[in-house]
mmCIF file of C-alpha atoms in Angstrom:
data_model
loop_
_atom_site.group_PDB
_atom_site.id
_atom_site.type_symbol
_atom_site.label_atom_id
_atom_site.label_comp_id
_atom_site.label_asym_id
_atom_site.label_seq_id
_atom_site.Cartn_x
_atom_site.Cartn_y
_atom_site.Cartn_z
ATOM 1 C CA MET A 719 0.000 0.000 0.000
ATOM 2 C CA ARG A 720 2.864 2.339 0.886
ATOM 3 C CA ARG A 721 4.547 1.597 -2.436
ATOM 4 C CA ARG A 722 1.357 2.485 -4.297
ATOM 5 C CA ALA A 723 1.086 5.794 -2.433
ATOM 6 C CA VAL A 724 4.679 6.683 -3.308
ATOM 7 C CA LEU A 725 4.027 5.766 -6.942
ATOM 8 C CA ALA A 726 0.881 7.905 -7.009
ATOM 9 C CA VAL A 727 2.734 10.918 -5.568
ATOM 10 C CA TRP A 728 5.555 10.396 -8.077
ATOM 11 C CA LEU A 729 3.151 10.313 -11.031
ATOM 12 C CA VAL A 730 1.316 13.422 -9.815
ATOM 13 C CA LEU A 731 4.604 15.309 -9.426
ATOM 14 C CA ASN A 732 5.684 14.189 -12.893
ATOM 15 C CA PHE A 733 2.433 15.410 -14.386
ATOM 16 C CA PHE A 734 2.487 18.710 -12.461
ATOM 17 C CA VAL A 735 6.028 19.607 -13.549
ATOM 18 C CA LEU A 736 5.424 18.620 -17.170
ATOM 19 C CA PHE A 737 2.084 20.464 -17.239
ATOM 20 C CA SER A 738 3.742 23.625 -15.920
ATOM 21 C CA LEU A 739 6.549 23.435 -18.478
ATOM 22 C CA SER A 740 4.098 22.727 -21.306
ATOM 23 C CA LEU A 741 1.829 25.654 -20.438
ATOM 24 C CA TYR A 742 4.604 28.170 -19.961
ATOM 25 C CA GLU A 743 5.861 29.800 -23.139
ATOM 26 C CA SER A 744 7.266 33.271 -23.468
ATOM 27 C CA GLY A 745 4.488 35.736 -24.223
ATOM 28 C CA TYR A 746 6.477 38.852 -23.391
ATOM 29 C CA THR A 747 6.750 40.491 -26.795
ATOM 30 C CA ILE A 748 5.761 43.825 -28.320
ATOM 31 C CA ARG A 749 4.566 42.208 -31.563
ATOM 32 C CA GLY A 750 1.382 43.983 -32.576
ATOM 33 C CA TYR A 751 2.021 47.024 -30.404
ATOM 34 C CA LEU A 752 1.083 50.399 -31.888
ATOM 35 C CA PRO A 753 1.621 53.606 -29.905
ATOM 36 C CA ALA A 754 -1.410 55.200 -28.313
ATOM 37 C CA TYR A 755 -2.650 58.585 -29.391
ATOM 38 C CA GLY A 756 -4.289 61.075 -27.079
ATOM 39 C CA GLU A 757 -7.181 63.200 -28.227
ATOM 40 C CA ASP A 758 -9.478 60.588 -29.799
ATOM 41 C CA ALA A 759 -8.639 58.079 -27.071
ATOM 42 C CA ARG A 760 -9.915 60.336 -24.325
ATOM 43 C CA GLU A 761 -12.823 61.618 -26.394
ATOM 44 C CA TYR A 762 -14.149 58.092 -27.040
ATOM 45 C CA ALA A 763 -13.194 56.455 -23.732
ATOM 46 C CA PRO A 764 -16.078 54.283 -22.452
ATOM 47 C CA LEU A 765 -17.746 55.051 -19.131
ATOM 48 C CA LEU A 766 -17.233 51.921 -17.040
ATOM 49 C CA TYR A 767 -19.734 50.921 -14.337
ATOM 50 C CA VAL A 768 -18.638 48.305 -11.788
ATOM 51 C CA PRO A 769 -20.063 46.533 -8.712
ATOM 52 C CA LYS A 770 -19.012 47.934 -5.351
ATOM 53 C CA GLY A 771 -15.492 46.918 -4.388
ATOM 54 C CA ASP A 772 -14.505 45.716 -7.857
ATOM 55 C CA THR A 773 -12.921 48.835 -9.372
ATOM 56 C CA PRO A 774 -10.117 48.189 -11.877
ATOM 57 C CA GLN A 775 -6.577 49.191 -10.939
ATOM 58 C CA LYS A 776 -5.762 50.821 -14.262
ATOM 59 C CA ALA A 777 -7.232 51.842 -17.591
ATOM 60 C CA LEU A 778 -4.664 51.775 -20.399
ATOM 61 C CA TYR A 779 -5.115 52.320 -24.132
ATOM 62 C CA ASP A 780 -3.268 51.821 -27.399
ATOM 63 C CA LEU A 781 -4.046 51.761 -31.110
ATOM 64 C CA GLU A 782 -5.198 48.828 -33.235
ATOM 65 C CA LYS A 783 -4.202 48.307 -36.883
ATOM 66 C CA GLY A 784 -7.810 48.631 -38.053
ATOM 67 C CA GLY A 785 -8.088 52.134 -36.620
ATOM 68 C CA GLY A 786 -9.645 51.085 -33.331
ATOM 69 C CA ILE A 787 -8.679 52.367 -29.899
ATOM 70 C CA VAL A 788 -8.241 49.510 -27.440
ATOM 71 C CA TYR A 789 -8.966 50.262 -23.782
ATOM 72 C CA TYR A 790 -7.521 47.747 -21.319
ATOM 73 C CA TYR A 791 -9.126 47.596 -17.872
ATOM 74 C CA THR A 792 -6.980 45.731 -15.335
ATOM 75 C CA TRP A 793 -8.069 43.969 -12.145
ATOM 76 C CA PRO A 794 -5.811 42.196 -9.599
ATOM 77 C CA THR A 795 -7.376 38.833 -10.443
ATOM 78 C CA GLU A 796 -10.574 36.936 -11.279
ATOM 79 C CA ASN A 797 -12.337 35.480 -8.257
ATOM 80 C CA MET A 798 -15.404 33.251 -8.455
ATOM 81 C CA GLY A 799 -15.516 32.762 -4.667
ATOM 82 C CA ARG A 800 -14.226 29.161 -4.542
ATOM 83 C CA PRO A 801 -10.805 29.394 -2.854
ATOM 84 C CA LEU A 802 -9.235 26.156 -4.138
ATOM 85 C CA ILE A 803 -10.407 26.643 -7.733
ATOM 86 C CA ASP A 804 -9.437 30.323 -7.607
ATOM 87 C CA ARG A 805 -5.893 29.475 -6.455
ATOM 88 C CA LEU A 806 -5.469 26.819 -9.145
ATOM 89 C CA TYR A 807 -6.767 29.220 -11.774
ATOM 90 C CA ASP A 808 -4.393 31.923 -10.532
ATOM 91 C CA TYR A 809 -1.503 29.456 -10.927
ATOM 92 C CA VAL A 810 -2.516 28.690 -14.519
ATOM 93 C CA ARG A 811 -2.830 32.394 -15.316
ATOM 94 C CA LYS A 812 0.623 33.101 -13.835
ATOM 95 C CA LEU A 813 2.142 30.457 -16.077
ATOM 96 C CA PHE A 814 0.361 31.620 -19.209
ATOM 97 C CA TYR A 815 0.215 35.404 -18.750
ATOM 98 C CA GLY A 816 3.065 35.947 -16.296
ATOM 99 C CA SER A 817 0.654 37.075 -13.538
ATOM 100 C CA GLU A 818 -2.877 36.495 -12.308
ATOM 101 C CA ILE A 819 -3.885 40.045 -13.323
ATOM 102 C CA ASP A 820 -7.137 40.129 -15.291
ATOM 103 C CA ILE A 821 -7.141 42.462 -18.292
ATOM 104 C CA GLU A 822 -10.353 43.049 -20.219
ATOM 105 C CA PRO A 823 -10.228 45.020 -23.486
ATOM 106 C CA VAL A 824 -12.899 47.221 -25.043
ATOM 107 C CA THR A 825 -12.294 48.467 -28.593
ATOM 108 C CA VAL A 826 -13.887 51.586 -30.026
ATOM 109 C CA TYR A 827 -13.761 52.475 -33.743
ATOM 110 C CA PRO A 828 -14.396 56.241 -33.998
ATOM 111 C CA GLU A 829 -14.667 56.249 -37.799
ATOM 112 C CA ASN A 830 -17.741 54.011 -37.947
ATOM 113 C CA ARG A 831 -18.756 54.517 -34.285
ATOM 114 C CA THR A 832 -18.563 50.848 -33.330
ATOM 115 C CA ILE A 833 -17.663 49.268 -29.996
ATOM 116 C CA THR A 834 -16.665 45.642 -29.326
ATOM 117 C CA PHE A 835 -16.034 43.644 -26.141
ATOM 118 C CA GLU A 836 -16.539 40.238 -24.518
ATOM 119 C CA SER A 837 -19.826 39.557 -22.766
ATOM 120 C CA TYR A 838 -21.436 36.517 -21.116
ATOM 121 C CA GLY A 839 -19.699 33.220 -21.900
ATOM 122 C CA HIS A 840 -16.825 35.031 -23.651
ATOM 123 C CA GLY A 841 -19.165 35.898 -26.517
ATOM 124 C CA LYS A 842 -18.092 38.882 -28.598
ATOM 125 C CA VAL A 843 -20.470 41.831 -28.795
ATOM 126 C CA VAL A 844 -20.307 44.267 -31.706
ATOM 127 C CA ALA A 845 -22.493 47.343 -31.339
ATOM 128 C CA THR A 846 -22.886 50.676 -33.081
ATOM 129 C CA PHE A 847 -23.719 53.963 -31.394
ATOM 130 C CA ASN A 848 -24.778 57.490 -32.216
ATOM 131 C CA GLU A 849 -25.040 60.561 -30.027
ATOM 132 C CA HIS A 850 -27.609 59.055 -27.655
ATOM 133 C CA THR A 851 -28.283 55.368 -28.366
ATOM 134 C CA CYS A 852 -26.547 52.031 -28.953
ATOM 135 C CA HIS A 853 -27.670 49.331 -31.355
ATOM 136 C CA VAL A 854 -26.930 45.638 -30.712
ATOM 137 C CA GLY A 855 -28.495 43.373 -33.312
ATOM 138 C CA ASN A 856 -32.190 44.290 -33.369
ATOM 139 C CA GLU A 857 -32.094 45.956 -29.940
ATOM 140 C CA THR A 858 -31.758 49.662 -29.220
ATOM 141 C CA ILE A 859 -30.468 50.938 -25.881
ATOM 142 C CA LYS A 860 -31.424 54.524 -25.206
ATOM 143 C CA GLY A 861 -29.290 56.809 -23.070
ATOM 144 C CA CYS A 862 -26.203 54.613 -23.349
ATOM 145 C CA VAL A 863 -23.990 57.373 -24.768
ATOM 146 C CA VAL A 864 -22.778 60.461 -22.890
ATOM 147 C CA ASN A 865 -21.740 63.618 -24.743
ATOM 148 C CA GLY A 866 -22.104 61.805 -28.058
ATOM 149 C CA THR A 867 -18.921 59.695 -27.744
ATOM 150 C CA HIS A 868 -18.640 57.992 -24.339
ATOM 151 C CA VAL A 869 -20.484 54.653 -24.323
ATOM 152 C CA ARG A 870 -21.665 53.314 -20.962
ATOM 153 C CA ILE A 871 -20.553 49.710 -20.329
ATOM 154 C CA TYR A 872 -21.277 47.594 -17.264
ATOM 155 C CA VAL A 873 -19.323 44.799 -15.561
ATOM 156 C CA VAL A 874 -21.846 41.982 -15.172
ATOM 157 C CA THR A 875 -19.910 38.825 -14.158
ATOM 158 C CA TRP A 876 -17.256 37.742 -11.647
ATOM 159 C CA ASN A 877 -14.699 37.456 -14.473
ATOM 160 C CA HIS A 878 -15.442 40.993 -15.684
ATOM 161 C CA ALA A 879 -17.545 40.408 -18.775
ATOM 162 C CA PHE A 880 -19.274 43.538 -20.092
ATOM 163 C CA SER A 881 -22.762 44.529 -21.165
ATOM 164 C CA LEU A 882 -24.368 47.648 -22.621
ATOM 165 C CA PHE A 883 -27.552 47.016 -20.658
ATOM 166 C CA PRO A 884 -27.649 48.845 -17.302
ATOM 167 C CA ALA A 885 -26.813 46.534 -14.382
ATOM 168 C CA LYS A 886 -28.127 46.962 -10.844
ATOM 169 C CA ASP A 887 -25.775 47.803 -7.990
ATOM 170 C CA THR A 888 -23.087 49.297 -10.221
ATOM 171 C CA ALA A 889 -21.493 52.719 -10.113
ATOM 172 C CA PRO A 890 -19.054 54.641 -12.331
ATOM 173 C CA ALA A 891 -15.469 53.457 -11.881
ATOM 174 C CA LYS A 892 -13.044 56.207 -10.929
ATOM 175 C CA VAL A 893 -9.872 55.163 -12.716
ATOM 176 C CA GLU A 894 -7.311 57.242 -14.590
ATOM 177 C CA LEU A 895 -6.874 56.637 -18.315
ATOM 178 C CA GLU A 896 -3.252 56.349 -19.463
ATOM 179 C CA PRO A 897 -1.502 55.413 -22.728
ATOM 180 C CA MET A 898 -0.014 51.919 -22.702
ATOM 181 C CA SER A 899 3.764 51.867 -22.986
ATOM 182 C CA PRO A 900 5.712 49.154 -24.849
ATOM 183 C CA PHE A 901 6.958 47.902 -21.464
ATOM 184 C CA GLU A 902 3.387 47.527 -20.158
ATOM 185 C CA TYR A 903 2.311 45.823 -23.398
ATOM 186 C CA ALA A 904 5.064 43.212 -22.974
ATOM 187 C CA HIS A 905 4.691 42.957 -19.178
ATOM 188 C CA TYR A 906 0.978 42.151 -19.390
ATOM 189 C CA ALA A 907 1.528 39.705 -22.316
ATOM 190 C CA ILE A 908 -1.060 41.565 -24.399
ATOM 191 C CA PHE A 909 -0.058 39.829 -27.635
ATOM 192 C CA ARG A 910 -0.717 36.431 -26.047
ATOM 193 C CA ARG A 911 -4.001 37.582 -24.509
ATOM 194 C CA ALA A 912 -5.207 38.810 -27.900
ATOM 195 C CA ASN A 913 -4.058 35.867 -29.994
ATOM 196 C CA GLU A 914 -4.066 32.726 -27.834
ATOM 197 C CA SER A 915 -6.773 30.954 -25.880
ATOM 198 C CA ILE A 916 -5.887 30.038 -22.306
ATOM 199 C CA ARG A 917 -8.466 27.239 -22.483
ATOM 200 C CA ASP A 918 -6.888 25.704 -25.584
ATOM 201 C CA ALA A 919 -3.397 26.122 -24.150
ATOM 202 C CA THR A 920 -4.389 24.480 -20.849
ATOM 203 C CA LEU A 921 -6.010 21.536 -22.625
ATOM 204 C CA ARG A 922 -2.944 21.141 -24.831
ATOM 205 C CA ALA A 923 -0.681 21.212 -21.759
ATOM 206 C CA VAL A 924 -2.826 18.598 -19.969
ATOM 207 C CA LEU A 925 -2.724 16.250 -22.954
ATOM 208 C CA MET A 926 1.002 16.747 -23.487
ATOM 209 C CA ALA A 927 1.843 16.276 -19.798
ATOM 210 C CA THR A 928 -0.314 13.146 -19.604
ATOM 211 C CA ALA A 929 1.303 11.609 -22.684
ATOM 212 C CA ILE A 930 4.878 12.397 -21.627
ATOM 213 C CA THR A 931 4.270 11.243 -18.037
ATOM 214 C CA ALA A 932 2.904 7.930 -19.304
ATOM 215 C CA LEU A 933 5.718 7.497 -21.840
ATOM 216 C CA LEU A 934 8.527 8.279 -19.403
ATOM 217 C CA ASN A 935 7.214 6.103 -16.610
ATOM 218 C CA VAL A 936 6.283 3.131 -18.791
ATOM 219 C CA THR A 937 9.690 3.307 -20.468
ATOM 220 C CA GLY A 938 11.416 3.620 -17.097
ATOM 221 C CA TYR A 939 9.487 0.685 -15.666
ATOM 222 C CA TYR A 940 10.338 -1.465 -18.688
ATOM 223 C CA LEU A 941 14.043 -0.642 -18.588
ATOM 224 C CA LEU A 942 14.653 -0.572 -14.845
ATOM 225 C CA VAL A 943 12.278 -3.264 -13.602
ATOM 226 C CA ARG A 944 11.420 -5.652 -16.403
ATOM 227 C CA ARG A 945 14.807 -5.584 -18.136
ATOM 228 C CA LYS A 946 16.761 -4.820 -14.958
ATOM 229 C CA TRP A 947 18.762 -2.324 -16.975
ATOM 230 C CA TRP A 948 20.140 -0.510 -13.917
ATOM 231 C CA GLU A 949 21.515 -3.692 -12.336
ATOM 232 C CA LYS A 950 23.074 -4.748 -15.642
ATOM 233 C CA LEU A 951 24.700 -1.355 -16.031
ATOM 234 C CA LYS A 952 26.181 -1.482 -12.546
ATOM 235 C CA GLU A 953 27.466 -4.997 -13.196
ATOM 236 C CA LYS A 954 29.174 -3.849 -16.411
ATOM 237 C CA LEU A 955 30.730 -0.916 -14.609
ATOM 238 C CA ARG A 956 32.068 -3.207 -11.869
ATOM 239 C CA LYS A 957 33.560 -5.588 -14.435
ATOM 240 C CA GLY A 958 35.060 -2.712 -16.354
ATOM 241 C CA SER A 959 36.780 -1.371 -13.220
#
C-alpha cells in the first residue's frame, strides 16, 4: 500500500512539472504594439460601471491596426468565490500570462462609431452607437452614450464580462486613463491575450503532460524493472573497473 502511495505521488509530481513546463511559453513580446494617441482616445473612452469593491486598478489604451482604440481595464485577479479553484486558476494564469492580473479590453472604432467587447460566456459583442443610443443586433439601448462619444458599459460577471444594458448595484469606476507603454504591453503579455486561448493552451498542456508522463514512466518501468537495466549497467561498470 505504501509503495502504491509513493508511486501515485511520483506520477502526480511528474504530471504537475510537465504540465507547468508545457503551459509556460514566453508571451512577453511587443509584436502587434502600436503607440497610443491622445485626443481621440480620451474623447471616445467608455464610461465603465462596476459593482461595489470591484474597481479596476488601471485603464490603459493603445491603437489597433484597423483604426480602433483599445482600452484595457486591469483587475488584480478573477475570483469566483471558490478558494481552491481560484488558487489553481491563478496558478494557470501566472504560467500563461506571467501574472494572475485580469485584463479586459474594449475596442472603439471612432470612424464608424462601433464598440466591441466580450460579454457573457466570452461571446463577442459588436455594437454601433450614435449621439444618444446604442444598437446591438435588433435591440436599441437609449441613453447609453454620454456627450455623443462615451459609451456606458457595465461589468456583469465575476470574471469581468461587459454589457451595454444597465446593471443593478453598479457605479461609475473612478480610474485614470493612461496610454499603454511598450513595457506595459510586454509585461501584461497583451499579444498572447489577444491571440491565444488560455483554455486551448491548458487543454494542450494537460494532454502533453499526460502523454509524456505515461511514456517516461512506462519506459522507465520497462528498462529498470522488467529488463533490470540498472543492475546490468552497474554490473558492467564493476567488471570494467
